[in-house]
Coordinates of C-alpha atoms in Angstrom, one line a residue:
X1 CA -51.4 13.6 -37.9
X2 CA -48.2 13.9 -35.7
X3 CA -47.1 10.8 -34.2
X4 CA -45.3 10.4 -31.4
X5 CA -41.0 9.6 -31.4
X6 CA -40.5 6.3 -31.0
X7 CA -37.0 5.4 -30.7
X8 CA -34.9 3.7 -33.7
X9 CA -34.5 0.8 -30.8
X10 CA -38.3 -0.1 -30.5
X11 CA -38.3 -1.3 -34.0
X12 CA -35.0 -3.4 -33.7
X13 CA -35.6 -6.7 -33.2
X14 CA -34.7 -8.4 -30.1
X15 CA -31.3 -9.3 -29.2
X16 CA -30.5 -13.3 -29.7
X17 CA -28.7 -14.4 -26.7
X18 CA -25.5 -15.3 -27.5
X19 CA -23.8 -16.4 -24.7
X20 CA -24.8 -20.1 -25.0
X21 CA -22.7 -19.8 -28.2
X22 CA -19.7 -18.2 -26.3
X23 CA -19.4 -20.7 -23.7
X24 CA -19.6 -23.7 -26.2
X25 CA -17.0 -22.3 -28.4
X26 CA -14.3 -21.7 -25.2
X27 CA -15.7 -25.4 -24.0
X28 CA -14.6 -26.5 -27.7
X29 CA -10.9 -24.3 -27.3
X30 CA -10.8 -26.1 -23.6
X31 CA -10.9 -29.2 -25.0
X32 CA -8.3 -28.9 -28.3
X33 CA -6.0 -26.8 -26.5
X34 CA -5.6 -28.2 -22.8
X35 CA -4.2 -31.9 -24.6
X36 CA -1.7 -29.5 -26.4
X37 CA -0.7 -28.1 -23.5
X38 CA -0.4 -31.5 -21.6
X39 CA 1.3 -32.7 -24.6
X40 CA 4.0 -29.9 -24.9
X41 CA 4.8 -29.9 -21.2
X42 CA 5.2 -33.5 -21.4
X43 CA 7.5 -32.8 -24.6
X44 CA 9.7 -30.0 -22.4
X45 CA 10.1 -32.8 -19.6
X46 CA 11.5 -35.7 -22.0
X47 CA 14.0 -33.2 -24.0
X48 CA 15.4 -31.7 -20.1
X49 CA 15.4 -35.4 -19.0
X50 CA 17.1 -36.8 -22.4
X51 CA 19.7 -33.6 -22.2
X52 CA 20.2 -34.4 -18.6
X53 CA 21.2 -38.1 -19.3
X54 CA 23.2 -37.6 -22.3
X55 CA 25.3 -34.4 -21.1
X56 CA 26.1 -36.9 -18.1
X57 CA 27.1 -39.9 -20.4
X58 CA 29.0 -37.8 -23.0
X59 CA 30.5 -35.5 -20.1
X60 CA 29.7 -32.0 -21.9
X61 CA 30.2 -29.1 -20.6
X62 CA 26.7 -28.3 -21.1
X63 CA 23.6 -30.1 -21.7
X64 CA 22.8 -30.8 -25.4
X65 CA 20.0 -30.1 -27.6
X66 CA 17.4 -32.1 -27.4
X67 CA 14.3 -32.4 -29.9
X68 CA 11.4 -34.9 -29.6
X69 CA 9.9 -34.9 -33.0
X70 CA 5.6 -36.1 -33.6
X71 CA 2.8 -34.8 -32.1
X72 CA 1.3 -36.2 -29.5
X73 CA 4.6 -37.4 -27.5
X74 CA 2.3 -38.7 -24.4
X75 CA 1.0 -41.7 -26.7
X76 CA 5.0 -42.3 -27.7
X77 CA 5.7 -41.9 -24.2
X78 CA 2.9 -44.3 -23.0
X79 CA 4.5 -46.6 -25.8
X80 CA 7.8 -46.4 -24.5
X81 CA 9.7 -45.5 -27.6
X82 CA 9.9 -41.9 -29.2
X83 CA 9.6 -42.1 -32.7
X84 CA 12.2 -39.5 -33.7
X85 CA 14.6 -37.4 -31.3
X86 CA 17.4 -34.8 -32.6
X87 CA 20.2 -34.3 -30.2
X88 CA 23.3 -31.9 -31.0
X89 CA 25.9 -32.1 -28.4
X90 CA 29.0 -29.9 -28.2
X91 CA 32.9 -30.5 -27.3
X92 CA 32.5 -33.9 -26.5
X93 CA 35.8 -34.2 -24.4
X94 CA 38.5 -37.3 -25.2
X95 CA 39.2 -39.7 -22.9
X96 CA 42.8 -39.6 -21.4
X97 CA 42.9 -43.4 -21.8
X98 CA 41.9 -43.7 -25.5
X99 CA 43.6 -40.6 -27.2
X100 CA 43.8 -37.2 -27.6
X101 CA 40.7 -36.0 -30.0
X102 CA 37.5 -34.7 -28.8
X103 CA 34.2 -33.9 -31.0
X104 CA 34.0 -30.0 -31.5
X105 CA 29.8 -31.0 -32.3
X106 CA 28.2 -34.3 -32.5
X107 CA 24.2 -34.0 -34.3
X108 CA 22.4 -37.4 -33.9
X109 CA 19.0 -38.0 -35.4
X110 CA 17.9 -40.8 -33.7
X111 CA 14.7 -43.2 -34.9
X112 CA 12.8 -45.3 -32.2
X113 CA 14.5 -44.5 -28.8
X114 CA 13.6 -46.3 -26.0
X115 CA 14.9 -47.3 -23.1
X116 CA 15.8 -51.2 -21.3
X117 CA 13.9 -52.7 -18.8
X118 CA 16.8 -52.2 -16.2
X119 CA 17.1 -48.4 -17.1
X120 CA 20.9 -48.8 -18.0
X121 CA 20.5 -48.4 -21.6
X122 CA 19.1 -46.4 -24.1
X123 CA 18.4 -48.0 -27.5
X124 CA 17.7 -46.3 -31.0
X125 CA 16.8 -48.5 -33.9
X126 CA 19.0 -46.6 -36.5
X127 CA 20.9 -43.0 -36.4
X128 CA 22.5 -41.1 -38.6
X129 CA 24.9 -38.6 -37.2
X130 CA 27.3 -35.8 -38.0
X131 CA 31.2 -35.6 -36.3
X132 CA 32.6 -32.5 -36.2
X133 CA 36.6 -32.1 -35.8
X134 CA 38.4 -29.0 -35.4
X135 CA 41.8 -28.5 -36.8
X136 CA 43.5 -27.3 -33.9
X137 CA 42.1 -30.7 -32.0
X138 CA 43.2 -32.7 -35.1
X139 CA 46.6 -30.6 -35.0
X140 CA 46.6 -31.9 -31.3
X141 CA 46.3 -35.6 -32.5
X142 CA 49.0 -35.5 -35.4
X143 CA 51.3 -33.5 -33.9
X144 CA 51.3 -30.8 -36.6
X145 CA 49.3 -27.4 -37.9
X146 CA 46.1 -29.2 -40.1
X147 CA 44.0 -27.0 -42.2
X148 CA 41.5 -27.4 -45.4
X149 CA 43.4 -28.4 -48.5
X150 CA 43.0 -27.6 -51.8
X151 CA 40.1 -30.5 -52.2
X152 CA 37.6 -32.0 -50.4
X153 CA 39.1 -35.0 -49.6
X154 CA 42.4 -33.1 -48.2
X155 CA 43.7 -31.6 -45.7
X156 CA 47.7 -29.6 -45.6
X157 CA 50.1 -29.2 -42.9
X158 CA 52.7 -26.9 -42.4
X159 CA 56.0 -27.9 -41.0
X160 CA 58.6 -25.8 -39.7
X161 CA 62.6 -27.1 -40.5
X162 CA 65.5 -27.2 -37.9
X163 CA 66.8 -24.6 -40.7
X164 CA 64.1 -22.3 -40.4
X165 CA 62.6 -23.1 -44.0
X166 CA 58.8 -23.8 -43.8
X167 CA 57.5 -26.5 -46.0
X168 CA 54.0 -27.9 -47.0
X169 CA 52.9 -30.8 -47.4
X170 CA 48.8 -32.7 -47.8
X171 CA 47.6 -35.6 -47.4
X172 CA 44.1 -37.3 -48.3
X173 CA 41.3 -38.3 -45.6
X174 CA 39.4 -41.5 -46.2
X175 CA 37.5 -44.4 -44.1
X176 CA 39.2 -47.1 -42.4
X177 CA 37.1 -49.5 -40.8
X178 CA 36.8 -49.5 -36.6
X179 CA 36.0 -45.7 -37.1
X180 CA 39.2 -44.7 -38.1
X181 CA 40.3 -41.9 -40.1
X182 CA 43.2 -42.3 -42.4
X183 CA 45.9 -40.2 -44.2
X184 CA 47.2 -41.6 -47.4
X185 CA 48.6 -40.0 -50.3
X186 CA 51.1 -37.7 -47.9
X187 CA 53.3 -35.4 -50.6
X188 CA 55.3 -32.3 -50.5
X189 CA 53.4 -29.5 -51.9
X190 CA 55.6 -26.2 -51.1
X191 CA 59.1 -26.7 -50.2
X192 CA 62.2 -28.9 -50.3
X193 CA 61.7 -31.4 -47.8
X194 CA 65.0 -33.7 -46.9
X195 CA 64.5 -37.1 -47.2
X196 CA 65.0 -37.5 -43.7
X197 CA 61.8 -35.1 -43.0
X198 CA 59.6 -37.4 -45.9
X199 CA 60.1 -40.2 -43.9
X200 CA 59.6 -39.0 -40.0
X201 CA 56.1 -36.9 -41.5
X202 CA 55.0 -40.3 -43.4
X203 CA 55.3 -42.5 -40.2
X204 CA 52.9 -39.7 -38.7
X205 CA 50.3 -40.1 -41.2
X206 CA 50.5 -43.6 -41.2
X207 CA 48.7 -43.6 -38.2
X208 CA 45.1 -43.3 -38.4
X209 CA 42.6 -41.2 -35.9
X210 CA 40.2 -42.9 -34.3
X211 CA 36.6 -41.7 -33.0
X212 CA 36.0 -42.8 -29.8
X213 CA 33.5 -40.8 -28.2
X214 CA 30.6 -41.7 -30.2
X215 CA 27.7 -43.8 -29.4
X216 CA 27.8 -47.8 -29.9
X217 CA 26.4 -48.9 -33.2
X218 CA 27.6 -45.7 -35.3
X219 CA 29.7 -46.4 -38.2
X220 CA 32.1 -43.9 -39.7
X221 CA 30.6 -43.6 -43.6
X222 CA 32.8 -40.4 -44.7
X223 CA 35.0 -38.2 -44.0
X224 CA 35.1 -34.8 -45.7
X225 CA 37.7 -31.7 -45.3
X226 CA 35.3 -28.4 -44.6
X227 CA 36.4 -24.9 -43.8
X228 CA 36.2 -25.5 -40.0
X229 CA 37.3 -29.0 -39.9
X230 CA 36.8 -32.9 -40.8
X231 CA 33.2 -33.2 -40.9
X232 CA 32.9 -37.2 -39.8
X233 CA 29.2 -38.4 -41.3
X234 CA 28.4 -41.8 -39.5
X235 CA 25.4 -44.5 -39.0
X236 CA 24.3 -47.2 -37.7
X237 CA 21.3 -49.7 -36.4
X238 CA 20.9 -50.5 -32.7
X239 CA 22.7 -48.1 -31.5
X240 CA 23.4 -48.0 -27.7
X241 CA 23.8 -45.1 -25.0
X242 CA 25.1 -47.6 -22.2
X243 CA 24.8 -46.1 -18.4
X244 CA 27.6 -47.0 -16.5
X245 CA 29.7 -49.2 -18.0
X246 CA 33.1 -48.1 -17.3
X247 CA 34.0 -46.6 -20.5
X248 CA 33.6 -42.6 -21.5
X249 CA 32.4 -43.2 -25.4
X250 CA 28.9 -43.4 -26.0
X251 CA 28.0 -43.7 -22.6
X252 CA 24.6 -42.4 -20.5
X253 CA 25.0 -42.2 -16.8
X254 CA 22.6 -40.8 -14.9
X255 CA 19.0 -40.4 -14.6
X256 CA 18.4 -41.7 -18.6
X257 CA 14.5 -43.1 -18.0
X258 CA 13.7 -40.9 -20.3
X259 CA 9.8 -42.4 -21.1
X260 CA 8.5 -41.4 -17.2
X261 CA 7.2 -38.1 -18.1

């Protein structure tokens, strides 16, 4: 006997409501991802702060790069004292007082930062950093055309004569304490050279190049001739960023309370 349609949806089964599942599944997202949130606008105010501070202390031209490293920041902020920051800063000028060489790129990876109770210093328990100097700025400081030499460890000059005859001569880079950078070793390496000239260009590499515009605490550790210049690899323990304390190396002016978030 014919039976009447029925429709393929009166024998479905009935439909579970599943918008009690919805909403407790965004509730659970709400909850993970606002913190993040929180957290990473908290992170984006430090870093601008931290740049702020250091770009005034170090007198850039333009605010560095700054990285606050561990996840959550708003309990190292509530701490006081970010566990890791990176900062890269660029063409750290020289001081007119203390000589002639400014840092082409200065990367500090700093461990523990925090701040003093007076806001007028900002302390890192240890650093490790990375000095670079440019050849023409070195050139600036000798007094003569600096490029890569033939090793690691050595860097050339070329020297034009009253005569007209060009002449090359290298000298090797190493460590002096009080973050200087010494030439030793000076020879002639293309060239006659009177003995007049061997003398004057020895007194010139006697003198050692000191870094000036770094932070208090870093010590130079090595010194290496690269393709774009001395690469200066330095570190240290307490190492200060002072506010205002008269001198242009190392210094933080500014707004440097870096843990009000």
């Amino acid at each position: 006997m014919y039976e009447p349609y029925q429709s393929w949806d009166a024998h479905r089964p009935p439909r579970r409501n599943r918008r009690p599942v919805t909403i407790a599944v965004g509730a659970l997202l709400a909850l993970i991802l606002v913190p993040v949130g929180v957290d990473r606008l908290a992170t984006a105010r430090v870093e601008s702060r931290t740049a702020t501070a250091f770009q005034a202390g170090m007198h850039t031209p333009a605010a560095p790069e700054v990285h606050v490293r561990g996840f959550p920041v708003l309990t190292q902020l509530a701490a006081g004292t970010l566990r890791h920051v990176d900062i890269t800063a660029r063409d750290i000028p020289a001081s007119a007082t203390t000589g002639p060489l400014p840092v082409s790129e200065l990367s500090l990876r700093l461990r523990e930062l925090r701040k003093s109770d007076d806001d007028t210093e900002a302390l890192a328990r240890s650093a490790d950093a990375t000095a670079l100097l440019s050849y023409p700025d070195v050139s600036d400081a000798l007094g003569l055309e600096i490029s890569r030499g033939t090793r690691p460890e050595q860097v050339r000059a070329s020297v034009q004569l009253p005569t007209g005859d060009d002449v090359t001569v290298a000298a090797t880079v190493s460590v002096l304490s009080g973050n200087r950078i010494a030439f030793k070793d000076f020879q002639v390496t293309g060239g006659l050279l009177p003995e007049r000239g061997r003398l004057a260009l020895g007194k010139v590499f006697e003198r050692p190049i000191r870094l000036r515009d770094i932070p208090q605490g870093l010590h130079l550790r090595s010194v290496t001739a690269t393709e774009s210049g001395l690469v200066a690899r330095l570190s240290g323990e307490s190492v200060t960023f002072r506010s205002d304390d008269g001198s242009r190396g190392g210094s933080v002016e500014g707004d440097s309370s870096y843990g009000n978030a």
